[in-house]
Structure formats: C-alpha cells, structure tokens
JSON list of C-alpha atoms in Angstrom, two decimals:
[
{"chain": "V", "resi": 28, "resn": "UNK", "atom": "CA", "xyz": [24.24, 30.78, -18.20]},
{"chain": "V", "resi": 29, "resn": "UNK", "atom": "CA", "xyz": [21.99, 28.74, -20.00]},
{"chain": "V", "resi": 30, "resn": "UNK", "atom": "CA", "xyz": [18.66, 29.35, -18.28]},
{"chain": "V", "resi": 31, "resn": "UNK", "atom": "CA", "xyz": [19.39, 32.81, -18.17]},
{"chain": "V", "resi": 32, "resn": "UNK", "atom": "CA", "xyz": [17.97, 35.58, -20.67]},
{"chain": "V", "resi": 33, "resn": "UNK", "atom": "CA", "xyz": [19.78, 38.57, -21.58]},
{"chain": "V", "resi": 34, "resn": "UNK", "atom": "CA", "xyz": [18.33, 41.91, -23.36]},
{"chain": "V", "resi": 35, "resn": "UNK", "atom": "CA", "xyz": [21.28, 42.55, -25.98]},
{"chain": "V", "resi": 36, "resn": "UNK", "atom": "CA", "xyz": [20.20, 45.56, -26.67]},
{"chain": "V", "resi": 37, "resn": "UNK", "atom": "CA", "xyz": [20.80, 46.72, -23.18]},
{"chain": "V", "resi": 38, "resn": "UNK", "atom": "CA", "xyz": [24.46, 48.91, -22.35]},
{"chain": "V", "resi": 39, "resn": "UNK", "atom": "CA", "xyz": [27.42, 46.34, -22.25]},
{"chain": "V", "resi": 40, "resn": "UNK", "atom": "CA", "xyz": [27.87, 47.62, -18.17]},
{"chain": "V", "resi": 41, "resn": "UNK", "atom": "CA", "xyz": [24.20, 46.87, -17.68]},
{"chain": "V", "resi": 42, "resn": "UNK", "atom": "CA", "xyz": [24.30, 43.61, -19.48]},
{"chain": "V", "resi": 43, "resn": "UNK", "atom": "CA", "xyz": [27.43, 42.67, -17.15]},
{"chain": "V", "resi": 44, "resn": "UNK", "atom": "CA", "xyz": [25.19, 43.66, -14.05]},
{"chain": "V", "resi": 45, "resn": "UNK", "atom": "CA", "xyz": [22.43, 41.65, -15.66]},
{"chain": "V", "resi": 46, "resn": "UNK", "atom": "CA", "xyz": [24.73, 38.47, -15.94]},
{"chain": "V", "resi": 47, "resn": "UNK", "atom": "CA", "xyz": [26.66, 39.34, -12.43]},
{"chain": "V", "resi": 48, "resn": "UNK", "atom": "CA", "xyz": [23.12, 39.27, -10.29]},
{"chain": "V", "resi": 49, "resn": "UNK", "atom": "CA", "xyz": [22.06, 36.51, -12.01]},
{"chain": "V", "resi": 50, "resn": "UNK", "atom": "CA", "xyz": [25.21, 34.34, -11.27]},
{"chain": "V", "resi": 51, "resn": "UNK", "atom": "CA", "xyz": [25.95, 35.47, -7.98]},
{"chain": "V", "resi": 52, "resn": "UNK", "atom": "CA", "xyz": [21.88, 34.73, -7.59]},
{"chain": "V", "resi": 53, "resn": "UNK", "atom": "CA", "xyz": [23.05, 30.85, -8.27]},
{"chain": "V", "resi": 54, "resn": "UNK", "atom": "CA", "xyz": [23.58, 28.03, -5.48]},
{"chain": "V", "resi": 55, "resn": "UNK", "atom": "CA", "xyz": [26.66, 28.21, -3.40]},
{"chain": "V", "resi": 56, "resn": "UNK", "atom": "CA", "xyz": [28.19, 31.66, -5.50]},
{"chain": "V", "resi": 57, "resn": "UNK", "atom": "CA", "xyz": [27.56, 33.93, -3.19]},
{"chain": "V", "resi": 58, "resn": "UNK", "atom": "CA", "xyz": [29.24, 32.11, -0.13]},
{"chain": "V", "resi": 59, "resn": "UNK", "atom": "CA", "xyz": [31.79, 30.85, -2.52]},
{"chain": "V", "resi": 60, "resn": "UNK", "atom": "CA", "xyz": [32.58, 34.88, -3.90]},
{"chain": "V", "resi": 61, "resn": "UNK", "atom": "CA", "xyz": [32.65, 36.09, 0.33]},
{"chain": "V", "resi": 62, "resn": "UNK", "atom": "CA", "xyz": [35.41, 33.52, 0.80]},
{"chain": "V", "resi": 63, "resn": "UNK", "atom": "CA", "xyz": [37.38, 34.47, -2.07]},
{"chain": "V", "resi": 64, "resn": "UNK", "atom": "CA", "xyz": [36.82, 38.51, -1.31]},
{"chain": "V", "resi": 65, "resn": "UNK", "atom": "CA", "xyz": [37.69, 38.15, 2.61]},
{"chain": "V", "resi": 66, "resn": "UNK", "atom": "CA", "xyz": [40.26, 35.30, 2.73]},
{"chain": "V", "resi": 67, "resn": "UNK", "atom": "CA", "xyz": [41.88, 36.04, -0.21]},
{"chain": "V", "resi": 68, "resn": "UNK", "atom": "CA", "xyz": [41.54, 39.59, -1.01]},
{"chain": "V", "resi": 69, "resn": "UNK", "atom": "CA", "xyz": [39.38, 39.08, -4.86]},
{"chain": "V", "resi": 70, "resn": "UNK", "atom": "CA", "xyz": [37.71, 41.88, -6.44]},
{"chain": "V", "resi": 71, "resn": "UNK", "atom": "CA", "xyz": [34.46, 39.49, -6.99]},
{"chain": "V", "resi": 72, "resn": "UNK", "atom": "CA", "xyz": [34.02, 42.31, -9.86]},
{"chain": "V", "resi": 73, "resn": "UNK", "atom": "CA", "xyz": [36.89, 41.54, -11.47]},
{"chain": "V", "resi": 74, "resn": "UNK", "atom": "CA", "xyz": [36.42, 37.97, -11.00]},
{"chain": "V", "resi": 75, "resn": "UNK", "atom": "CA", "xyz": [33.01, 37.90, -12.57]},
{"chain": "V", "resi": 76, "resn": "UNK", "atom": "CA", "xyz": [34.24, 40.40, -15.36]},
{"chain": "V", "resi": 77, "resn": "UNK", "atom": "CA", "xyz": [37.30, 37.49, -16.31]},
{"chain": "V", "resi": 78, "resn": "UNK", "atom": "CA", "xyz": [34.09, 35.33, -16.64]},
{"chain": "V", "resi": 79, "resn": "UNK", "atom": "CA", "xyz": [31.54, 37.88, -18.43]},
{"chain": "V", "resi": 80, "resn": "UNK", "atom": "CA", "xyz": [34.62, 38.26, -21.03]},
{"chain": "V", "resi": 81, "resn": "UNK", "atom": "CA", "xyz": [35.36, 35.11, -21.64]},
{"chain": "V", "resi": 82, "resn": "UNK", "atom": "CA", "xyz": [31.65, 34.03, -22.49]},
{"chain": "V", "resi": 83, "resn": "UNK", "atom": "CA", "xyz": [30.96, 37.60, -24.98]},
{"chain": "V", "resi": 84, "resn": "UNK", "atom": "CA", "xyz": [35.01, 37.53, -25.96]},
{"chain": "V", "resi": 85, "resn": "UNK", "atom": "CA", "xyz": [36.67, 34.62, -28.30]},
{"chain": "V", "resi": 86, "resn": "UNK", "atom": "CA", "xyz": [39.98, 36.70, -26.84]},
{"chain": "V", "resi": 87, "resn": "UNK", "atom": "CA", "xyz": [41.35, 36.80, -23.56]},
{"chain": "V", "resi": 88, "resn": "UNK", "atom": "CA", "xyz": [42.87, 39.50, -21.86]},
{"chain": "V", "resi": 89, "resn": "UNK", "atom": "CA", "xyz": [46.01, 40.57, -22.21]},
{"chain": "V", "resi": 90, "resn": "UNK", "atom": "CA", "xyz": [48.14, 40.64, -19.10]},
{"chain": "V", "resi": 91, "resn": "UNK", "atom": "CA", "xyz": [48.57, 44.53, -20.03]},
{"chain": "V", "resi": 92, "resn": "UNK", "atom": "CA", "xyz": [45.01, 45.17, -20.16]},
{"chain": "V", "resi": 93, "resn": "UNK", "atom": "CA", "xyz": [44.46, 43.36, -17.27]},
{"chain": "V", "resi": 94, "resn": "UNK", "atom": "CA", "xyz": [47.26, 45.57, -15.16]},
{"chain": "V", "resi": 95, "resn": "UNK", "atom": "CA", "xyz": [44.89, 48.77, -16.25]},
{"chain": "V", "resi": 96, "resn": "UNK", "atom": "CA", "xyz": [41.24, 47.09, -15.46]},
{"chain": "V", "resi": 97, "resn": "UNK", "atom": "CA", "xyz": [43.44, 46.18, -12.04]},
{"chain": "V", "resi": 98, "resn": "UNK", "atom": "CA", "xyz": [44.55, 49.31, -11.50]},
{"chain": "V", "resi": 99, "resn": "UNK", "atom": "CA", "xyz": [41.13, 50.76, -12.30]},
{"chain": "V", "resi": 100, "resn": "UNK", "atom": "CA", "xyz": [38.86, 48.28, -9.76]},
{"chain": "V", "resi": 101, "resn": "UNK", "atom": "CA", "xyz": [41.01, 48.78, -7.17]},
{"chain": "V", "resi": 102, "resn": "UNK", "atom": "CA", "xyz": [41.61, 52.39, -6.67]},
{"chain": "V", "resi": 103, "resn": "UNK", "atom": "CA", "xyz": [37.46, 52.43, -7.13]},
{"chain": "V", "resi": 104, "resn": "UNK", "atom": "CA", "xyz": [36.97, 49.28, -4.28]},
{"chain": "V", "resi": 105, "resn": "UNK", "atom": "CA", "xyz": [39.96, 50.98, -1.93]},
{"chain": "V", "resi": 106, "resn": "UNK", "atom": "CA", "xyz": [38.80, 54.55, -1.92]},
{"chain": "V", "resi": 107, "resn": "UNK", "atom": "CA", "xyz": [35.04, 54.11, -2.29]},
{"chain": "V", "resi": 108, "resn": "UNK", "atom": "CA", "xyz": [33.69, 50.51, -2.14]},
{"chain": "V", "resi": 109, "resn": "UNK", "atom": "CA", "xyz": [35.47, 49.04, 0.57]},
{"chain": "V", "resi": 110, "resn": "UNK", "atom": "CA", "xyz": [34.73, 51.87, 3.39]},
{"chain": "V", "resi": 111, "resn": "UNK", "atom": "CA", "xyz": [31.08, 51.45, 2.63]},
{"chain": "V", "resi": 112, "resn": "UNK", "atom": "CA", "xyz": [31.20, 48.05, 2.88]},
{"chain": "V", "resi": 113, "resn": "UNK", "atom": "CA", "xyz": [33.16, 48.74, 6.73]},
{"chain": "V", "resi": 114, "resn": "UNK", "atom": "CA", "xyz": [30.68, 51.10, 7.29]},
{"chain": "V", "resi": 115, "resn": "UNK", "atom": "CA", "xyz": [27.47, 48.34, 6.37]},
{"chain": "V", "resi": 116, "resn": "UNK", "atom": "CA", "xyz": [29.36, 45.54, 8.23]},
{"chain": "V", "resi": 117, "resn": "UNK", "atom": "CA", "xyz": [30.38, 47.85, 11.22]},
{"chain": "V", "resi": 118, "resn": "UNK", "atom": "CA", "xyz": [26.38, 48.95, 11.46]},
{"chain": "V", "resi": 119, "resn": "UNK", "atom": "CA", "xyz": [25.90, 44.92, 11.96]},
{"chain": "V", "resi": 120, "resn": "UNK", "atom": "CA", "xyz": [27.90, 44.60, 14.94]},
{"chain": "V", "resi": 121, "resn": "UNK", "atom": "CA", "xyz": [26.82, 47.65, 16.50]},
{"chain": "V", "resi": 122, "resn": "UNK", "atom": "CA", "xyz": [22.70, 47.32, 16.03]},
{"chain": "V", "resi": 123, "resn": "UNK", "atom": "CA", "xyz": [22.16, 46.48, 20.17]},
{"chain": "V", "resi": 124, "resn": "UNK", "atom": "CA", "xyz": [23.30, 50.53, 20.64]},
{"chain": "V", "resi": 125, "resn": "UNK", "atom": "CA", "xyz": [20.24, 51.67, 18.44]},
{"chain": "V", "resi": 126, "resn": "UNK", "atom": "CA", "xyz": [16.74, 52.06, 18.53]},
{"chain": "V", "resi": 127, "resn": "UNK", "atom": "CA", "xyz": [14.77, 48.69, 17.11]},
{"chain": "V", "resi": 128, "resn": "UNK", "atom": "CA", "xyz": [13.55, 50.19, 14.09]},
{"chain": "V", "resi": 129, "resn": "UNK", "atom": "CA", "xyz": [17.15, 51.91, 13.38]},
{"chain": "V", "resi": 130, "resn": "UNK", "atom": "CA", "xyz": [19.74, 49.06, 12.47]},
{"chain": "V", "resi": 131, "resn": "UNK", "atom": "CA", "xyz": [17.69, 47.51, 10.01]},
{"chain": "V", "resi": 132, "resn": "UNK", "atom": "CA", "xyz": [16.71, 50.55, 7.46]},
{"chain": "V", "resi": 133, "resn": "UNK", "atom": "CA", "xyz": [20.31, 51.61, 7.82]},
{"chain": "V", "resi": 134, "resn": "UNK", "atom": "CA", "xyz": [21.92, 48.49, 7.05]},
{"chain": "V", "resi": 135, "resn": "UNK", "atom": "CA", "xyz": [19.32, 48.16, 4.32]},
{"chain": "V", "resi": 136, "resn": "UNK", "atom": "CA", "xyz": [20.44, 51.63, 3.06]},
{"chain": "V", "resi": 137, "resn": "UNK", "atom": "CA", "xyz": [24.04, 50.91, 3.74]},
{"chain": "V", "resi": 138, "resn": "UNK", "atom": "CA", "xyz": [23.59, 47.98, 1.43]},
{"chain": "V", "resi": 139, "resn": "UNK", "atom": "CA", "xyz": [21.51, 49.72, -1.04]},
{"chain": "V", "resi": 140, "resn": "UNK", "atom": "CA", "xyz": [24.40, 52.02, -1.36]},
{"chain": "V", "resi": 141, "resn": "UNK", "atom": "CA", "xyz": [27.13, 49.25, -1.54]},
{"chain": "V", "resi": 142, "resn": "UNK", "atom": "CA", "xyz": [25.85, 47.64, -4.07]},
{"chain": "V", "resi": 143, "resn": "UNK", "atom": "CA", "xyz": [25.83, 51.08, -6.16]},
{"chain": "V", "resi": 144, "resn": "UNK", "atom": "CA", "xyz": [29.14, 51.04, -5.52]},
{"chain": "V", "resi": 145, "resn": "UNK", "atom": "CA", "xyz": [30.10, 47.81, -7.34]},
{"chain": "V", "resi": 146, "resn": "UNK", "atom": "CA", "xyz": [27.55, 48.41, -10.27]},
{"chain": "V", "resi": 147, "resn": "UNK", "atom": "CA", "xyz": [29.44, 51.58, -10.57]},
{"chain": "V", "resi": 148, "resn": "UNK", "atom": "CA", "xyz": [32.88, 49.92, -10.58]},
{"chain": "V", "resi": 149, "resn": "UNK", "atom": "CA", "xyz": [31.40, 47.52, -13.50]},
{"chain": "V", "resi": 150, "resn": "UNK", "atom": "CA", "xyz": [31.08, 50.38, -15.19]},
{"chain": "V", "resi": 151, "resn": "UNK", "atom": "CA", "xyz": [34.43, 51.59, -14.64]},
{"chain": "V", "resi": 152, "resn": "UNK", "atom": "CA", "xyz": [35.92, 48.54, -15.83]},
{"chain": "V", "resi": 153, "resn": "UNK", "atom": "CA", "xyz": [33.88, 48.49, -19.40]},
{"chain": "V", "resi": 154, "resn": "UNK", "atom": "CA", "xyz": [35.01, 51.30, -19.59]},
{"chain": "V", "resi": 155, "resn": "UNK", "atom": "CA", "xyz": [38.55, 51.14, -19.10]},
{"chain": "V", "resi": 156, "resn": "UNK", "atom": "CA", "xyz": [38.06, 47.96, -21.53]},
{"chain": "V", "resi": 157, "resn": "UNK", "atom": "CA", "xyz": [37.35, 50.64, -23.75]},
{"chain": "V", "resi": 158, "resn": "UNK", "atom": "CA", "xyz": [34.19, 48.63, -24.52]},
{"chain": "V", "resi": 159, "resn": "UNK", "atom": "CA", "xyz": [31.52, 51.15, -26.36]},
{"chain": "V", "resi": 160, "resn": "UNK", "atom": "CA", "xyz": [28.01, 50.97, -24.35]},
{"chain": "V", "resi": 161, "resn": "UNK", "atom": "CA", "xyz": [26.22, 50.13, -27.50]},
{"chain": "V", "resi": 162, "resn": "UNK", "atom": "CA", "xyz": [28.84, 47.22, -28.55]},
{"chain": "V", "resi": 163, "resn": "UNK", "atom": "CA", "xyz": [26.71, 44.24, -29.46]},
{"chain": "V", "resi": 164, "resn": "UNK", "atom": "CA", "xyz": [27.50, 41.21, -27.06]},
{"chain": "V", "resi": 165, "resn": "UNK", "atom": "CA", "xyz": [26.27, 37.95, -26.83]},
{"chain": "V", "resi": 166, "resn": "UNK", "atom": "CA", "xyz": [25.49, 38.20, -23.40]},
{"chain": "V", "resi": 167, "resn": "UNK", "atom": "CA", "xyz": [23.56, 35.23, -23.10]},
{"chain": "V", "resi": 168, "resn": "UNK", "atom": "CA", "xyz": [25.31, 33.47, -20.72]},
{"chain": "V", "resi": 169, "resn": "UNK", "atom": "CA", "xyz": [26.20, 30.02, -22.49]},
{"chain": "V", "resi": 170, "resn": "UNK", "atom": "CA", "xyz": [29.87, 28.55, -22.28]},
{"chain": "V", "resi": 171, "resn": "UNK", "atom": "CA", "xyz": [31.17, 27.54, -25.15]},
{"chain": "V", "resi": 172, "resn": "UNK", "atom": "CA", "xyz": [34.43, 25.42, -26.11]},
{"chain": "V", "resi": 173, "resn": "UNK", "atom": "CA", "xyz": [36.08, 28.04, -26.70]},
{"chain": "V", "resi": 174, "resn": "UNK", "atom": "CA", "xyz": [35.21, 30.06, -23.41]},
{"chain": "V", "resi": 175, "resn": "UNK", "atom": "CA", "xyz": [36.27, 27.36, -21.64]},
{"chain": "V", "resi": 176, "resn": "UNK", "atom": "CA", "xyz": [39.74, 28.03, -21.98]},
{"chain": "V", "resi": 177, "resn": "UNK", "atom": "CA", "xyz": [39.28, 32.09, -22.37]},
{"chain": "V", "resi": 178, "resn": "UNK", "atom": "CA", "xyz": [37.25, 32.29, -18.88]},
{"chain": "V", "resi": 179, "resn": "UNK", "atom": "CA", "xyz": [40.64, 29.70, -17.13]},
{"chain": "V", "resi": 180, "resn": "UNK", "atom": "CA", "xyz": [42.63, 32.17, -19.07]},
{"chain": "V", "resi": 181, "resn": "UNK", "atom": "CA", "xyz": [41.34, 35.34, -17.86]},
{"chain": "V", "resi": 182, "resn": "UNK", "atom": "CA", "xyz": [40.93, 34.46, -14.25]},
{"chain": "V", "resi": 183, "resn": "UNK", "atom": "CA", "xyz": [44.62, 32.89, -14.35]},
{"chain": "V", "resi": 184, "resn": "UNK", "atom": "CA", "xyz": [45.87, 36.48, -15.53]},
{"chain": "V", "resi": 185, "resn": "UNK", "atom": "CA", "xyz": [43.57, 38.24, -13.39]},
{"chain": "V", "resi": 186, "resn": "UNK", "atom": "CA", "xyz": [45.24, 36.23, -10.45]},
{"chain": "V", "resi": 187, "resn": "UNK", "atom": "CA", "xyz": [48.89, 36.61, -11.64]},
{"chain": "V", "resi": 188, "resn": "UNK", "atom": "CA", "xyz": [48.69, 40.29, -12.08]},
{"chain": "V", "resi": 189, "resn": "UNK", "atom": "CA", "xyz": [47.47, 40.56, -8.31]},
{"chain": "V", "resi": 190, "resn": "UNK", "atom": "CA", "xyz": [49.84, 38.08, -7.14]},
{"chain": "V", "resi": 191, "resn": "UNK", "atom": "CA", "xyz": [47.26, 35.59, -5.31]},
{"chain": "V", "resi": 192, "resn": "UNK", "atom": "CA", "xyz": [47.95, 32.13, -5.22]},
{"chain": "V", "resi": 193, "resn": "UNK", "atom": "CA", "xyz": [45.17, 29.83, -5.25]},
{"chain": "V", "resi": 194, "resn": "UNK", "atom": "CA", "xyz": [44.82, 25.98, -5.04]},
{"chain": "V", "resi": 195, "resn": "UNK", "atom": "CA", "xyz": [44.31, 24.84, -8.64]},
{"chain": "V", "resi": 196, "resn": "UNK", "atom": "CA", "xyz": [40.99, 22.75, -7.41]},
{"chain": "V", "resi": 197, "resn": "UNK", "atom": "CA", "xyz": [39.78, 25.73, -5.12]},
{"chain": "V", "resi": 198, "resn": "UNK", "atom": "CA", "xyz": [36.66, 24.92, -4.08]},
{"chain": "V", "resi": 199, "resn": "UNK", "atom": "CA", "xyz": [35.51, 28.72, -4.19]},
{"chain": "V", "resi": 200, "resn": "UNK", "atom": "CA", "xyz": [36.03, 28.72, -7.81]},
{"chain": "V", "resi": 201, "resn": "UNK", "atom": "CA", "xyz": [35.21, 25.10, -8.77]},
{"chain": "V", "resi": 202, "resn": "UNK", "atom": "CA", "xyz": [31.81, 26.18, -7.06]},
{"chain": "V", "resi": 203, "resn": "UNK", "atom": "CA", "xyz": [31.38, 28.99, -9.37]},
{"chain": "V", "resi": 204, "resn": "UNK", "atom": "CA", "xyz": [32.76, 27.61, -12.52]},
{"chain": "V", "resi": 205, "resn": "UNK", "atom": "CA", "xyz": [29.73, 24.62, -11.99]},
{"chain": "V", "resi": 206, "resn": "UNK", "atom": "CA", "xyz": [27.43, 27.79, -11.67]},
{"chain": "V", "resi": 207, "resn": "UNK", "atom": "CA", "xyz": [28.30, 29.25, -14.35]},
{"chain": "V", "resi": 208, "resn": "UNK", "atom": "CA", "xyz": [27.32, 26.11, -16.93]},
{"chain": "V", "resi": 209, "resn": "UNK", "atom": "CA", "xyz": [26.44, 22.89, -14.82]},
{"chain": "V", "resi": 210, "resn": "UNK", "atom": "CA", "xyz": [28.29, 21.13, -18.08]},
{"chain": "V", "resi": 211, "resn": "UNK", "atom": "CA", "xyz": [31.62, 22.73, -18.56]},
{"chain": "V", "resi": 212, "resn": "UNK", "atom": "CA", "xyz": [32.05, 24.00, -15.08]},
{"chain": "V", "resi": 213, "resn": "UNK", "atom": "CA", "xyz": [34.58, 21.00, -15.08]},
{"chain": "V", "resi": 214, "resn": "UNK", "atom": "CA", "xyz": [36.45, 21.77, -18.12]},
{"chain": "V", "resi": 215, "resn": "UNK", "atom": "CA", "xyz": [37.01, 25.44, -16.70]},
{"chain": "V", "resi": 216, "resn": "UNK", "atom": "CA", "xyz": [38.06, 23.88, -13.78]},
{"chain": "V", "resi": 217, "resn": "UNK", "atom": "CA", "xyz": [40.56, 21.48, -15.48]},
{"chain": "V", "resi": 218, "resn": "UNK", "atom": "CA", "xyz": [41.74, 24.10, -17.77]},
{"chain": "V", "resi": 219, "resn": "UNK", "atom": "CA", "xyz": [42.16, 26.24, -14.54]},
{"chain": "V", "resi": 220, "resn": "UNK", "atom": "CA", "xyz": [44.42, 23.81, -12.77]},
{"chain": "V", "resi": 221, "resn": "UNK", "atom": "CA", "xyz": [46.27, 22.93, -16.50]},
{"chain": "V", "resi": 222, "resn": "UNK", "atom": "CA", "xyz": [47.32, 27.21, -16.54]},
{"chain": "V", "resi": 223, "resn": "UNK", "atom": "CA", "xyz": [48.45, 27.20, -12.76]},
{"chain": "V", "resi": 224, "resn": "UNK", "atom": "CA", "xyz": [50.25, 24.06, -13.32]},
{"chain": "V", "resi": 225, "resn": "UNK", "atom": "CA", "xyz": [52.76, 25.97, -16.02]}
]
C-alpha cells in the first residue's frame, strides 16, 4: 500500500500482521471483510494472505499449496478462532444481564484475545508456506503489474479450493482491491472477473 511503511527486517508473520492492520485499517475494508466472513464463509486471513503474496511473490500459489494453507487456517479458525469469536459476539448480546462496568472490559478482553487468535493463525499459514521468519520480503505494500494478476490469481484459487462462488464485480472485494492501491484496484478487479469468467 503505497502510503504505508514496512520494517523489512521485521519476521515475514509480523510483516503480514503489519500489512493486514494496516489494510483492514483502510476505508470501507473492514465492513467489506465482515460481509465476506459472515455471508460467505471467507477466512479474511486467508484472503489478505492471497493479497500479502501476491504483492512480496512474482508467483502465485499453487492450487496444491493452497489445499494445505486451507487445510491449515481452517482447522486453526474452526477449533480455536471461531468459538472465541461466538464467545465475544455472544458477550454483546447478553451485556443487559451484567453489572455496568462488566460487558465492556470483557468484550474488550474477549476481543483482545480474538485478535491473538488470527495473528496466531498468520503465523500458521507462513509457516505452512514454509516461508523462513527471516526471508527478506518486500513488504512494502505497492502493487505492481505483475501483482496485479498474481493477487486475481491467488484469491481465484483461494476461492476454488473452498468452493465459494462469488460475483466477478463483488463489491466486497472490488472495495478492497481499491484499498489495497487506489490505482490498480481496477485492474485486480478486471483481472478478477477475466479468471472467474474461464
């Protein structure tokens, strides 16, 4: 992301959180990653990993690879992310059966602890990438030509392996492809649509 400044010399899984705060952080992304988790069941982790990849990776992930970082995110989000996440959403409804002070610092913690949860499944998934911590990456966020067509690519496979169907011009994504570089958010898009079209 062009306005955004990455330490290199930071762990690749800490230079992915870096990248993921700071995007999700962006207009529109974070309503735009909710509808895409709830209505159609996206691991917004590996989502923003398909992206991460395609702007630090001139390749794009194999469907094989992909079926293993799959496999990987979502035994971690069924057996550990998504309960806490029940558990921080269920504390939301039931805050009128607790003290005033109460429902706040435990959703606050319950959140706290959620988003452990996903910064520990990013870790998962370099790892099961197999990428070393100390692997120079050019985390700095900008989209080039050739990301263009790796991020489309990666996100296509991602979406193929899980079986989800989405509109080629989903508004979800096109909102977070624009996010992700204000000037080629359209060319991912259009590349996007081109690879669901086949």
């Amino acid at each position: 992301m062009n306005e955004t400044t990455v330490n290199k010399d930071l762990p690749a899984s800490r230079r992915f959180w870096d990248f993921s705060v700071a995007l999700y952080a962006r207009e529109g992304v974070t309503s735009a990653c909710m509808e895409l988790q709830d209505r159609h069941g996206l691991d917004i982790n590996m989502l923003l990993f398909c992206i991460w990849r395609g702007l630090n990776d001139p390749g794009s992930i194999t469907p094989d690879t992909m079926h293993r970082l799959v496999a990987a995110a979502h035994l971690w989000q069924r057996e550990i992310t998504a309960p806490v996440r029940a558990v921080r959403r269920r504390l939301k409804v039931e805050a009128g059966h607790l003290d005033e002070a109460q429902p706040p610092q435990l959703y606050r913690k319950a959140l706290e602890f959620e988003l452990a949860c996903e910064q520990a499944e990013q870790l998962v998934l370099v790892r099961t990438l197999g990428m070393p911590e100390e692997e120079p990456v050019s985390a700095d966020g900008v989209v080039t030509a050739g990301g263009v067509g790796v991020i489309a690519h990666n996100i296509a496979t991602y979406l193929t392996v899980r079986a989800i169907r989405l509109s080629r011009d989903d508004a979800s994504l096109t909102t977070i492809f624009g996010a992700v570089s204000p000037q080629l958010g359209g060319a991912i898009s259009a590349e996007f649509a081109r690879l669901c079209a086949e």
